[in-house]
Coordinates of C-alpha atoms and ligand atoms in Angstrom, one line a residue:
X1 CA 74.2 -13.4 46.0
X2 CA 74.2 -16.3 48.5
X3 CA 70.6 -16.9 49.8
X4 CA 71.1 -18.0 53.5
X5 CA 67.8 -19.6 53.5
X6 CA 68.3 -22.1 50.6
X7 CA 68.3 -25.9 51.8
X8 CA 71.1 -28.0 50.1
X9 CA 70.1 -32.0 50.0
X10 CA 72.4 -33.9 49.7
X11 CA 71.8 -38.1 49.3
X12 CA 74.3 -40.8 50.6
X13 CA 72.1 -43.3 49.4
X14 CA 74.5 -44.8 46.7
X15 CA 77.6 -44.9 49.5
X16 CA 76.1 -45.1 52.9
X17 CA 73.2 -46.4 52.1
X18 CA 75.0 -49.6 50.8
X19 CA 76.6 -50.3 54.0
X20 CA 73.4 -51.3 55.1
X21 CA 72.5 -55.1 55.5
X22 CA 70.6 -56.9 52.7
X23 CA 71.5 -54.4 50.2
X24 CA 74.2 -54.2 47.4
X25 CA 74.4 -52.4 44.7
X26 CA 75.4 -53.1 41.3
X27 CA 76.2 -50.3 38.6
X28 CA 73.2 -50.5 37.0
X29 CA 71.1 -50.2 40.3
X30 CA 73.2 -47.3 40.9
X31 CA 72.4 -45.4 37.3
X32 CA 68.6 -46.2 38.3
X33 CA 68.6 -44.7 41.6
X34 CA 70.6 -41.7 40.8
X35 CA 68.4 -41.2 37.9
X36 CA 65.7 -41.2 40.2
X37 CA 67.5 -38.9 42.9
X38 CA 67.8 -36.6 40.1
X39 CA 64.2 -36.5 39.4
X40 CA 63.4 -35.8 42.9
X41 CA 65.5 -33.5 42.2
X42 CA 68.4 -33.1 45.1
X43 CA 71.4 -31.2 44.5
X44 CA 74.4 -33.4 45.5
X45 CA 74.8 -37.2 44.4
X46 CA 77.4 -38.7 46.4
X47 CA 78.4 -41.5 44.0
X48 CA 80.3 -44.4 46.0
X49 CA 84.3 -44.2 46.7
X50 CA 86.4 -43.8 43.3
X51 CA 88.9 -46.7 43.1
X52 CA 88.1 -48.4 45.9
X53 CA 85.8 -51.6 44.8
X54 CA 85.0 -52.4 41.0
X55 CA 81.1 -51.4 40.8
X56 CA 82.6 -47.9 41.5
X57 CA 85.1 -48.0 39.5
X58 CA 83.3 -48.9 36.3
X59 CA 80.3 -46.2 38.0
X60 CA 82.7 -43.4 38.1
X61 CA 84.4 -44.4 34.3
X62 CA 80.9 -43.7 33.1
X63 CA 79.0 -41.3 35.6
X64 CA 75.1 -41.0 34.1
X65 CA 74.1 -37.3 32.8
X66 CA 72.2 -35.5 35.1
X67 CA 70.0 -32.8 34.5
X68 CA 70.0 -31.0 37.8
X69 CA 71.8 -32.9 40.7
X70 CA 76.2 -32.7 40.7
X71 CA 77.8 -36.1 41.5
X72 CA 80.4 -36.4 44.4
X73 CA 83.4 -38.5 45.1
X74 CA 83.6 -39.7 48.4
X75 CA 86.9 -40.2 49.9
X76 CA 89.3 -39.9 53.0
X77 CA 91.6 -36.9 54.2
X78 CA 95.6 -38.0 53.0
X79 CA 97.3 -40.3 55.5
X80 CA 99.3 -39.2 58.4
X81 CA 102.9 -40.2 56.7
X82 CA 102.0 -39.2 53.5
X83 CA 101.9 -35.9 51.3
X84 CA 98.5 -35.0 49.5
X85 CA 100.6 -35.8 46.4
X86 CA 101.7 -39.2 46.9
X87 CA 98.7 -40.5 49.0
X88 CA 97.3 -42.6 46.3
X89 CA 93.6 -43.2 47.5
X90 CA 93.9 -39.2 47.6
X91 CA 94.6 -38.6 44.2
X92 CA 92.4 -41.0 42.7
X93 CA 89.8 -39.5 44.3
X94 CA 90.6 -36.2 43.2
X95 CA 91.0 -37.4 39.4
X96 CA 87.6 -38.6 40.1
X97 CA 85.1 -37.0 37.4
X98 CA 82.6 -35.7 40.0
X99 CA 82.8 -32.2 40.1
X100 CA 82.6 -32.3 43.5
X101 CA 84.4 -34.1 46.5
X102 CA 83.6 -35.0 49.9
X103 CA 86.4 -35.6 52.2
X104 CA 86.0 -37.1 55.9
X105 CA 88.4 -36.3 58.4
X106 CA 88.4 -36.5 62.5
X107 CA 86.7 -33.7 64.6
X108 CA 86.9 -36.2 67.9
X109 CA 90.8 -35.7 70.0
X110 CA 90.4 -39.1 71.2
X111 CA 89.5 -40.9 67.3
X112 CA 93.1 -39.1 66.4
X113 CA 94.9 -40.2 69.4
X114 CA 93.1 -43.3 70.0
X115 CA 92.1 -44.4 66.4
X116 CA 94.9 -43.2 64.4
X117 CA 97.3 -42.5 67.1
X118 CA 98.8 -39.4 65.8
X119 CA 98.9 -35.9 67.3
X120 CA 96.9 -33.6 67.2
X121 CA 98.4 -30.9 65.2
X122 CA 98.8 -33.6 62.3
X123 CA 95.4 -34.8 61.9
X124 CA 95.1 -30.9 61.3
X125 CA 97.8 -30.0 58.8
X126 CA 96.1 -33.5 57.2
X127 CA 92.7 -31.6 56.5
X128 CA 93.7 -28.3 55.7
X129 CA 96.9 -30.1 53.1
X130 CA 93.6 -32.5 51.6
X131 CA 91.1 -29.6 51.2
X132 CA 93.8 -27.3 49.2
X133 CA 94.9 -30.5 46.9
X134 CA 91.1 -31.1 45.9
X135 CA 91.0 -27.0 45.5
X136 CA 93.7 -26.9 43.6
X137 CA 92.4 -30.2 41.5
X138 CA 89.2 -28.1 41.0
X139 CA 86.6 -29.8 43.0
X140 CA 83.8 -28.2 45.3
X141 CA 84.9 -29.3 48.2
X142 CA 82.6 -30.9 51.2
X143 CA 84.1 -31.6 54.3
X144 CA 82.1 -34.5 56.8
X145 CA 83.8 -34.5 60.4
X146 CA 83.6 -37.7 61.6
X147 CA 82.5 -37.9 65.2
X148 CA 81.9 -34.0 65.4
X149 CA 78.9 -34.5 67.8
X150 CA 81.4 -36.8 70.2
X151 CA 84.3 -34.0 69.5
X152 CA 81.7 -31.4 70.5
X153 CA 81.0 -32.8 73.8
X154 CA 84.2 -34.3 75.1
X155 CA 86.7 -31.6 73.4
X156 CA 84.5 -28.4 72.0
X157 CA 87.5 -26.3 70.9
X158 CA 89.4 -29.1 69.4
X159 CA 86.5 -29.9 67.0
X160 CA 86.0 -26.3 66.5
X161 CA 89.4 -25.8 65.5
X162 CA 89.3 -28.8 62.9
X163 CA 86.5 -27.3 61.6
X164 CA 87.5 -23.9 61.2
X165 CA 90.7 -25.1 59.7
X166 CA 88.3 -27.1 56.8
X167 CA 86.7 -23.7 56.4
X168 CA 89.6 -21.8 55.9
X169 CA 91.3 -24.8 53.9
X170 CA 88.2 -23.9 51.4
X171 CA 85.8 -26.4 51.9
X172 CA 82.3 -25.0 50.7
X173 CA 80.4 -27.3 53.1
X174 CA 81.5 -28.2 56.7
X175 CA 79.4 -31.2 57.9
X176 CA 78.7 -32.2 61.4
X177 CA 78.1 -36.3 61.5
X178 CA 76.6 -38.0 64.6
X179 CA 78.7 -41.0 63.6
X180 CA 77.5 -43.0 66.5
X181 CA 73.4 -41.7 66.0
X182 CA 73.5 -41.3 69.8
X183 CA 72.6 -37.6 69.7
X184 CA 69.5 -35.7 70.6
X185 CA 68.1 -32.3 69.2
X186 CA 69.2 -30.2 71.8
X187 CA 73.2 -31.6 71.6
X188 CA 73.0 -30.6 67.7
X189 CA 71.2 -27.2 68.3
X190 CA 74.0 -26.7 70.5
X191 CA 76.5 -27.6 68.4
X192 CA 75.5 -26.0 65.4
X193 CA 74.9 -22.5 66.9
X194 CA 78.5 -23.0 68.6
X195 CA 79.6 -23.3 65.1
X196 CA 77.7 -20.6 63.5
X197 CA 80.1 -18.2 65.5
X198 CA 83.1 -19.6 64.1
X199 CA 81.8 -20.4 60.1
X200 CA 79.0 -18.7 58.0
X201 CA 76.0 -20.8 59.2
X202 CA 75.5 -21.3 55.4
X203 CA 78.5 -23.2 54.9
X204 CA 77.5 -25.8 57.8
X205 CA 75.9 -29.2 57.1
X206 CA 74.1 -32.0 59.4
X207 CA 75.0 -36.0 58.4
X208 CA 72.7 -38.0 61.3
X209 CA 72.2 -41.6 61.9
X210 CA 69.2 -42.9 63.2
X211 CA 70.2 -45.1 66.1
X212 CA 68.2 -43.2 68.6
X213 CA 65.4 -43.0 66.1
X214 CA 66.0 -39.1 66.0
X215 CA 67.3 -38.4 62.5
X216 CA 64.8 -36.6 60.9
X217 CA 64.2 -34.4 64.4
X218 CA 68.4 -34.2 64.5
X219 CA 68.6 -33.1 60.9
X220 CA 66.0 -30.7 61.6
X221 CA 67.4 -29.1 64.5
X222 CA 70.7 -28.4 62.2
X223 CA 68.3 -26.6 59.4
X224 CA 66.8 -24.5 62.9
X225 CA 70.2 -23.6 64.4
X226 CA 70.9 -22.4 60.9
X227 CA 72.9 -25.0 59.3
X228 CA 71.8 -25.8 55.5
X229 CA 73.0 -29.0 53.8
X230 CA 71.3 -32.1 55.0
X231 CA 72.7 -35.5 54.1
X232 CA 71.0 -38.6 53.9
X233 CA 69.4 -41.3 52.1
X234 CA 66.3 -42.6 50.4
X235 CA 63.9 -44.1 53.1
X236 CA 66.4 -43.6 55.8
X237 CA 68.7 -47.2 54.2
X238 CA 72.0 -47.6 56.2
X239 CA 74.5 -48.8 57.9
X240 CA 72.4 -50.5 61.9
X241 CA 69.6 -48.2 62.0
X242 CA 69.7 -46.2 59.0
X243 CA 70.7 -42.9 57.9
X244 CA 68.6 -39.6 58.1
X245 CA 65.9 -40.1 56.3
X246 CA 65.3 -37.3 53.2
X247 CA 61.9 -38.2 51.6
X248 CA 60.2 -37.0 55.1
X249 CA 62.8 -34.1 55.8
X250 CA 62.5 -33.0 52.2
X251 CA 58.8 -32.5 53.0
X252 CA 59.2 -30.8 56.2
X253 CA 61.1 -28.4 55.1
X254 CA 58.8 -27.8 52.2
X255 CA 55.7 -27.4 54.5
X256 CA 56.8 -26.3 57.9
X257 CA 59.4 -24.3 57.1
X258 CA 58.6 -21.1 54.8
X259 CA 61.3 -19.3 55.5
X260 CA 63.5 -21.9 54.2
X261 CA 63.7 -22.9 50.9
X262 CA 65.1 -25.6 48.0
X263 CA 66.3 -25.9 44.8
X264 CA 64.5 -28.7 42.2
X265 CA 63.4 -30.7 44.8
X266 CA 60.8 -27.9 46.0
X267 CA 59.1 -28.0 42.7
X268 CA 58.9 -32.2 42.7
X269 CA 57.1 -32.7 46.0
X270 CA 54.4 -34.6 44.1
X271 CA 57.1 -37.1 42.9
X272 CA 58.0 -38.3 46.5
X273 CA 55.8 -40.7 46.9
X274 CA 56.7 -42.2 43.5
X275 CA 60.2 -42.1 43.7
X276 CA 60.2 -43.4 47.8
X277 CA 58.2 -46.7 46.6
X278 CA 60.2 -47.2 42.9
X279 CA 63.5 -47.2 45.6
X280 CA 61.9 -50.0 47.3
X281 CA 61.8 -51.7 44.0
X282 CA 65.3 -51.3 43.3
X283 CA 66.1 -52.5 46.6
X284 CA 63.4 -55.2 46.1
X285 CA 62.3 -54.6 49.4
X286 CA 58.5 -53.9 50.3
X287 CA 57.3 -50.4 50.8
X288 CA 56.8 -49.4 54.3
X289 CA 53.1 -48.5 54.3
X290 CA 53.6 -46.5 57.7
X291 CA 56.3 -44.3 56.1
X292 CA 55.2 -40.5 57.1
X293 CA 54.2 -38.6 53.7
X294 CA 54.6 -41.6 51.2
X295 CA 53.5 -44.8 52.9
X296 CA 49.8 -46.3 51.7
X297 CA 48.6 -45.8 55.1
X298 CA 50.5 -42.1 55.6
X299 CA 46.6 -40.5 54.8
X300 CA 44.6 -44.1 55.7
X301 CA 41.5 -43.7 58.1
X302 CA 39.7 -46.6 59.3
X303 CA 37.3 -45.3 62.2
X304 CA 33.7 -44.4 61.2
X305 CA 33.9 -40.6 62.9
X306 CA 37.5 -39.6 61.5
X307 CA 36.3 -41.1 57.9
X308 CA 33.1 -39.2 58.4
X309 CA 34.5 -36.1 59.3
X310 CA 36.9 -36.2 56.6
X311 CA 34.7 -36.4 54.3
X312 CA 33.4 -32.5 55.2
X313 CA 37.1 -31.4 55.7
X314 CA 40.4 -32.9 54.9
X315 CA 42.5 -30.9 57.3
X316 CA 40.4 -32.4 60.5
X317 CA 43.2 -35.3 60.4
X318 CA 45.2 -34.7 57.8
X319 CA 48.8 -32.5 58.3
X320 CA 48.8 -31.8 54.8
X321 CA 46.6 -32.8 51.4
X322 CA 48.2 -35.9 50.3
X323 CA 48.0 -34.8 46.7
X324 CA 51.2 -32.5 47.6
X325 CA 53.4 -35.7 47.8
X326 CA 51.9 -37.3 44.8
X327 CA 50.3 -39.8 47.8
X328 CA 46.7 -40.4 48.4
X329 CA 44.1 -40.5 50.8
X330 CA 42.4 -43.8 52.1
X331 CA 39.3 -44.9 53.9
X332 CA 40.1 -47.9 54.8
X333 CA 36.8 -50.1 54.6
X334 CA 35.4 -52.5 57.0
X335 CA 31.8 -52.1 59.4
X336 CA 33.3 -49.7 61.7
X337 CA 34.1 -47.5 58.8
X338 CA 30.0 -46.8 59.0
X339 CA 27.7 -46.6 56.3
X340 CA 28.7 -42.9 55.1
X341 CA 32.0 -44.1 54.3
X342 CA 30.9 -47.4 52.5
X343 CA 28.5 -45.4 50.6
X344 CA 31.1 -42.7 49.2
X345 CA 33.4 -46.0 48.7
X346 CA 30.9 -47.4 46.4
X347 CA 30.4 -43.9 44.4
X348 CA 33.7 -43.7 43.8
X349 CA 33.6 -47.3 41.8
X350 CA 30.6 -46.2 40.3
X351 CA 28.1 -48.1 41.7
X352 CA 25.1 -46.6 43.2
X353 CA 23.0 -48.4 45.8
X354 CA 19.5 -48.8 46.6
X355 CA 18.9 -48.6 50.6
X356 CA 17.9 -52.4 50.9
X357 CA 20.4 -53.4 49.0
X358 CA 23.2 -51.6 51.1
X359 CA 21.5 -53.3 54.2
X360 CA 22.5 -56.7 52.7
X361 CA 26.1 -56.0 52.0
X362 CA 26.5 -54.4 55.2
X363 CA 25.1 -57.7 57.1
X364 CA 27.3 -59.8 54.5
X365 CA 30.4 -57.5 55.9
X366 CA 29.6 -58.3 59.6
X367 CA 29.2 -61.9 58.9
X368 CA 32.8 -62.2 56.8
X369 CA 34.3 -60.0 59.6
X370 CA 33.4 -62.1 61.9
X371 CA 34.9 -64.9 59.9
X372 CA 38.0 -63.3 60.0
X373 CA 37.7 -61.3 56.7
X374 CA 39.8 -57.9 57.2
X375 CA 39.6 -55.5 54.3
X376 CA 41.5 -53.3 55.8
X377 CA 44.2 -53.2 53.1
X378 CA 42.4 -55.6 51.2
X379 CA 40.3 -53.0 48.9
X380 CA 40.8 -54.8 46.4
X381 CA 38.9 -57.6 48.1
X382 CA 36.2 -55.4 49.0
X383 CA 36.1 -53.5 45.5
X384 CA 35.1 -56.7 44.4
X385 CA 33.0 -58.1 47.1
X386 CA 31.0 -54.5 46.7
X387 CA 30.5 -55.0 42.7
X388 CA 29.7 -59.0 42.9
X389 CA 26.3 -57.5 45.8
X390 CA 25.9 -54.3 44.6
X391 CA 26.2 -54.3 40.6
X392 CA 26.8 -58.3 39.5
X393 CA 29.0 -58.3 36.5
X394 CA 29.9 -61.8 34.4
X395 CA 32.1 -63.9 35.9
X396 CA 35.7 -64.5 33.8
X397 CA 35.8 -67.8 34.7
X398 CA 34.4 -70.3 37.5
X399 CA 36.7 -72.3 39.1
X400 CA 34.9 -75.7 39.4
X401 CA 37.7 -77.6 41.9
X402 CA 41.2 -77.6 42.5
X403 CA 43.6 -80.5 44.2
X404 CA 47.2 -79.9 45.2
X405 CA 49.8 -82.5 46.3
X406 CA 53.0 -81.9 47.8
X407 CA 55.6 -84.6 47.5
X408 CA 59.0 -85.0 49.2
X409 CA 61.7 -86.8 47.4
X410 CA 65.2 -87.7 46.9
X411 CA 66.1 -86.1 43.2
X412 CA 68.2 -88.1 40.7
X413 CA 71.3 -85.9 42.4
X414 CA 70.6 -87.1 46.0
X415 CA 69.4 -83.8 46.9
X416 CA 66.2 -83.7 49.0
X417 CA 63.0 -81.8 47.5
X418 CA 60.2 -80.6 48.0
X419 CA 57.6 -80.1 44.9
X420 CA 53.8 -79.5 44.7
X421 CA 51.6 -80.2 42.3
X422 CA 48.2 -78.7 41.5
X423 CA 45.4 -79.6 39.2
X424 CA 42.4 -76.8 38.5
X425 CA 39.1 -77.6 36.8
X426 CA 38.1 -74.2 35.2
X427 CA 34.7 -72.7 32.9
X428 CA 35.7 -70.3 30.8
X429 CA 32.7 -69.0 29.2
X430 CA 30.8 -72.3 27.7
X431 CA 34.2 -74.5 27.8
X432 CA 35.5 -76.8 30.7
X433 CA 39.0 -76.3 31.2
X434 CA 41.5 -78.4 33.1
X435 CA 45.2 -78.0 33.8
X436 CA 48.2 -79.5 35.9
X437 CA 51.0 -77.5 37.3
X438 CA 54.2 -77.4 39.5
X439 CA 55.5 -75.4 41.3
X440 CA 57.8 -74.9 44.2
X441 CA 55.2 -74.5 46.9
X442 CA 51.5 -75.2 46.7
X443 CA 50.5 -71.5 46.1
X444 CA 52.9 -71.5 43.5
X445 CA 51.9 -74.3 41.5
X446 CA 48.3 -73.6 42.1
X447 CA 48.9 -69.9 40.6
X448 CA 50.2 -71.4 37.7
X449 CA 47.6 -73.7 36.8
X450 CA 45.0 -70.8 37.3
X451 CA 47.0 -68.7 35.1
X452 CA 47.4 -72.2 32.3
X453 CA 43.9 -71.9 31.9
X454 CA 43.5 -68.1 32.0
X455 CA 46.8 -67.5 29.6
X456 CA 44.9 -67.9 26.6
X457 CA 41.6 -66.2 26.9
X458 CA 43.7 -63.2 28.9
X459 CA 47.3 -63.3 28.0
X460 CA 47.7 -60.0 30.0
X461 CA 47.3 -62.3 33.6
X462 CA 51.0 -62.9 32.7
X463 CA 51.7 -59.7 33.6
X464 CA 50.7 -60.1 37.1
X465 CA 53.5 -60.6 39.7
X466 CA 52.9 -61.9 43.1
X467 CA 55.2 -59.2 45.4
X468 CA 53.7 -60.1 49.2
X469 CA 52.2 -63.4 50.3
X470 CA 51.4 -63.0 54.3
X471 CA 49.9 -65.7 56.7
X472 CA 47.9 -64.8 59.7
X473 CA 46.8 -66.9 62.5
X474 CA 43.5 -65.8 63.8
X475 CA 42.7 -68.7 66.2
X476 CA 46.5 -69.6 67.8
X477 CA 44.6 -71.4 70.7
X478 CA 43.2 -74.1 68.0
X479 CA 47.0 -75.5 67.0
X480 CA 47.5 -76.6 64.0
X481 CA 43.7 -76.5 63.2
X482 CA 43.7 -72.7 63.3
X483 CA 42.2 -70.5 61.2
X484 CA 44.0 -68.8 58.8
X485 CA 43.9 -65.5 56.7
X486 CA 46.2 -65.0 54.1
X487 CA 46.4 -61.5 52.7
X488 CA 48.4 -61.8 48.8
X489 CA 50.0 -58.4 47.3
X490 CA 50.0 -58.1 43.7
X491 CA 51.4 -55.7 41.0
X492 CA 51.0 -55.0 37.0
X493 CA 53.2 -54.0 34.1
X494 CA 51.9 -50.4 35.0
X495 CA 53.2 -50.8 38.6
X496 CA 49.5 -50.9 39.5
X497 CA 49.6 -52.5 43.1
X498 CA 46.6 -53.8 44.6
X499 CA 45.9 -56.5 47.7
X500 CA 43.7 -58.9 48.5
X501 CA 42.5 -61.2 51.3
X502 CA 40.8 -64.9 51.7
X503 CA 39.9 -67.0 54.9
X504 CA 40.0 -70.6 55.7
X505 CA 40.2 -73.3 58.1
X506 CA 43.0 -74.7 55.4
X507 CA 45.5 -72.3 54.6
X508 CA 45.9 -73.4 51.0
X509 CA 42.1 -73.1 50.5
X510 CA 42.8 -69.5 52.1
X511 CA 45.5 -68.9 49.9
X512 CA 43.3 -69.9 46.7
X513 CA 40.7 -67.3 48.1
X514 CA 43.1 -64.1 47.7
X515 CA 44.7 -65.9 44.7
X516 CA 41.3 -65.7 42.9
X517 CA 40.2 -62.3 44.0
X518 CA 43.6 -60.5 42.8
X519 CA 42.9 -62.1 39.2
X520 CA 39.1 -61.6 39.0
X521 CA 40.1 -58.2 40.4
X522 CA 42.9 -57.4 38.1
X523 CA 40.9 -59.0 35.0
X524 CA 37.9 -56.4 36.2
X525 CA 40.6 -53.6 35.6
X526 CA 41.9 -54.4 32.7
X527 CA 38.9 -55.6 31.1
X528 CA 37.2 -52.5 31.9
X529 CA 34.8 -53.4 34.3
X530 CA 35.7 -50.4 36.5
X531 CA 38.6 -48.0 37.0
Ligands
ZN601 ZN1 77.2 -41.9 57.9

């Protein structure tokens, strides 16, 4: 029995994901991510096009096992002057070893007559001809119609009919695309429910773009006029503004939905905000902390009344508990976040304070503030600033002075560099320390003289890898002599990420502030200072 209400998901990330810029894929970054698509546990993986480049070639030769998710071939309806049976883009895809095949084909009269320049009646004997050949070759068969939002507003029965004619061809899923992104909820409502009296809303599917930043609320609309397969892609990557983004439509329909339901994926939600950041990784871009559901700020409060209320009940501003989607909940500490919340902060690292002694660190937190400290998103910072006041532990080293020199130069190949060079007098324990370094900027070279003295006494600091380095301005009125706060991002073997923050006058001095702090900080962790 068909249930009408289950939600199909089905990710593009592999194939239209890559058509966005910055981002290529090689086979091995594809078995990662659709390992991790099958954790999160979506039920079609649309794999690349067979044949048509070599990374998907030599993916589709060896196609990963999956444990819940089917893989899909993606390919084009045959050509006009061609029979299914000699197109040969056709048959490779259909030879594919994807169970399953998705096949776009026009749903717009003006793409066939303008685009193609064919009639009609062909671009329809073309779908129906390409549906039966993958039927016959054994392959679920998904249909995307390109353009079927335009189709549906400048020529409704034309697109109808090319989508009936998919239905009848066979095709399991019929898929509306807003190609262009351009539509609103209301255009796809309407579109949808059209539909719905033509083909088994069950059978229909929703493939948005997010040009008009309406994706998720497009995809949506599709799941509320009935439809039930959602395509898109891991944090919304794709081709100008993205494709529909799944992580926060998966959760919608998990938690504002009931009468809808899903496969796997319903019984992973706590794996979302894993999987969307390990993406990232792959991608080696930087998670978007504002993401809805997954982002580090998704559940961050920073004023001292939301924190405060909070604190007696979660669902005063929060949607949902972030625990759901394996995320978790912030308080984002600086003066305004009040007392309250710097006191639960500090139970939480185990430190309990005496009244006098929290008076002092909150006067030393107005006075860095107004520095130019922020440790909002610095906690690491502030973890440690609260331990050094509040419950003094040893220090793992002192560093005593540093210099750093940057030279420009002609190399013994005529090319022109630039190299920096920093020196670092260190105590470590009862023994002075010095060490010389280079590096390809002066944070980098000063990082690695830190770490030549460190290496030894803490081998694991080699573990540590710098992901974010950001420079603020925080007087632009002063020039050049402006004040500067650098804010450094960090991350261990255990994907543990932590940030931290320093201030200065000299930005390389600033830089050396954070720089310390993320390995005192990580050296407090993994020495077992705190958690
Ligand atoms: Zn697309």
């Amino acid at each position: 029995m068909i249930d009408a209400n289950r939600v199909f998901l089905y990710d593009t990330s592999l194939r239209d994901g890559g058509q966005m810029r910055g981002i290529s894929f090689g086979v091995r970054d594809k078995q990662i991510i659709a390992d991790l698509l099958d954790t999160l546990g979506v039920d079609y993986i649309e794999a690349g096009f067979p044949g048509a480049n070599p990374v998907d070639t030599d993916f589709f030769a060896d196609l990963p096992p999956l444990k819940h998710a089917r893989f899909v071939g993606f390919g084009m309806t045959r050509r006009a002057k061609l029979e299914s049976s000699t197109d040969a883009s056709l048959q490779t895809v259909l030879r594919c070893k994807a169970p399953a095949v998705c096949l776009v084909g026009k749903a717009w009269d003006f793409q066939v007559t303008e685009a193609l320049g064919i009639a009609l009646e062909t671009n329809l004997s073309m779908i129906e001809d390409s549906i039966r050949a993958a039927i016959t070759a054994g392959k679920e068969v998904i249909f995307d119609a390109e353009h079927a939002l335009d189709g549906f507003k400048n020529n409704p029965a034309y697109m109808i009919e090319a989508l009936i004619t998919a239905h009848r061809a066979g095709a399991r899923w019929i898929v509306l695309c807003d190609t262009n992104g351009g539509s609103l909820p209301t255009d796809i409502l309407r579109a949808v429910e059209s539909l719905s009296a033509h083909i088994p809303h069950h059978h229909l599917g929703i493939h948005c773009h997010n040009d008009a930043d309406l994706a998720t609320a497009n995809s949506l609309a599709a799941l509320e006029a009935g439809a039930r397969m959602v395509q898109g892609t891991i944090n919304g990557i794709g081709e100008r503004c993205g494709n529909a983004n799944l992580i926060p439509i998966l959760a919608n329909v998990a938690f504002k939905y009931p009468h809808l339901t899903l496969g796997t994926a319903g019984h992973h939600l706590e794996q979302l905000t894993p999987i969307a950041r390990s993406f990232e990784d792959v991608i080696n871009r930087i998670a978007n902390p504002h993401a809805a559901y997954v982002g580090s700020a998704a559940f961050a409060h920073k004023g001292g009344l939301h924190i405060s209320a909070i604190q007696k009940n979660s669902t005063l501003y929060e949607h949902i508990d972030p625990a759901r989607v394996g995320n978790q909940r912030d308080l984002v500490m600086s003066q305004q976040a009040g007392r309250a919340a710097i006191m639960a902060r500090c139970q939480s690292l185990g430190i309990t304070v005496e009244a006098k002694a929290m008076e002092e660190f909150l006067e030393e937190l107005k006075r860095l503030e107004s520095q130019g400290y922020s440790f909002d998103g610095a906690d690491a910072s502030f973890d440690l600033l609260a331990r050094r006041r509040l419950s003094p532990f040893p220090p793992f080293y002192t560093l005593r002075s540093f210099r750093v020199i940057d030279e420009r130069r002609w190399n013994a190949k005529g090319e022109l560099i630039t190299l920096s060079e920093a020196t670092v007098k260190m105590d470590v324990g009862d023994t002075h320390h010095m060490a010389v370094a280079e590096g390809n900027g002066p944070v980098n070279a000063l990082d690695r003289a830190l770490r030549t003295v460190l290496s030894p006494f803490y081998p694991e600091v080699n573990a540590i890898r710098l992901i974010d380095y950001k420079v603020r301005i925080l007087t632009p009125t002063a020039g050049t002599e402006a004040v500067t706060r650098v804010t450094i991002t960090s991350k261990d073997h255990d994907d543990h990420v932590w940030t931290t923050v320093g201030v200065s006058g000299n930005v390389i001095d600033a830089s050396c502030h954070a720089l310390q702090d993320s390995l005192m900080y990580f050296l407090m962790r993994s020495e077992g200072v705190c958690s």
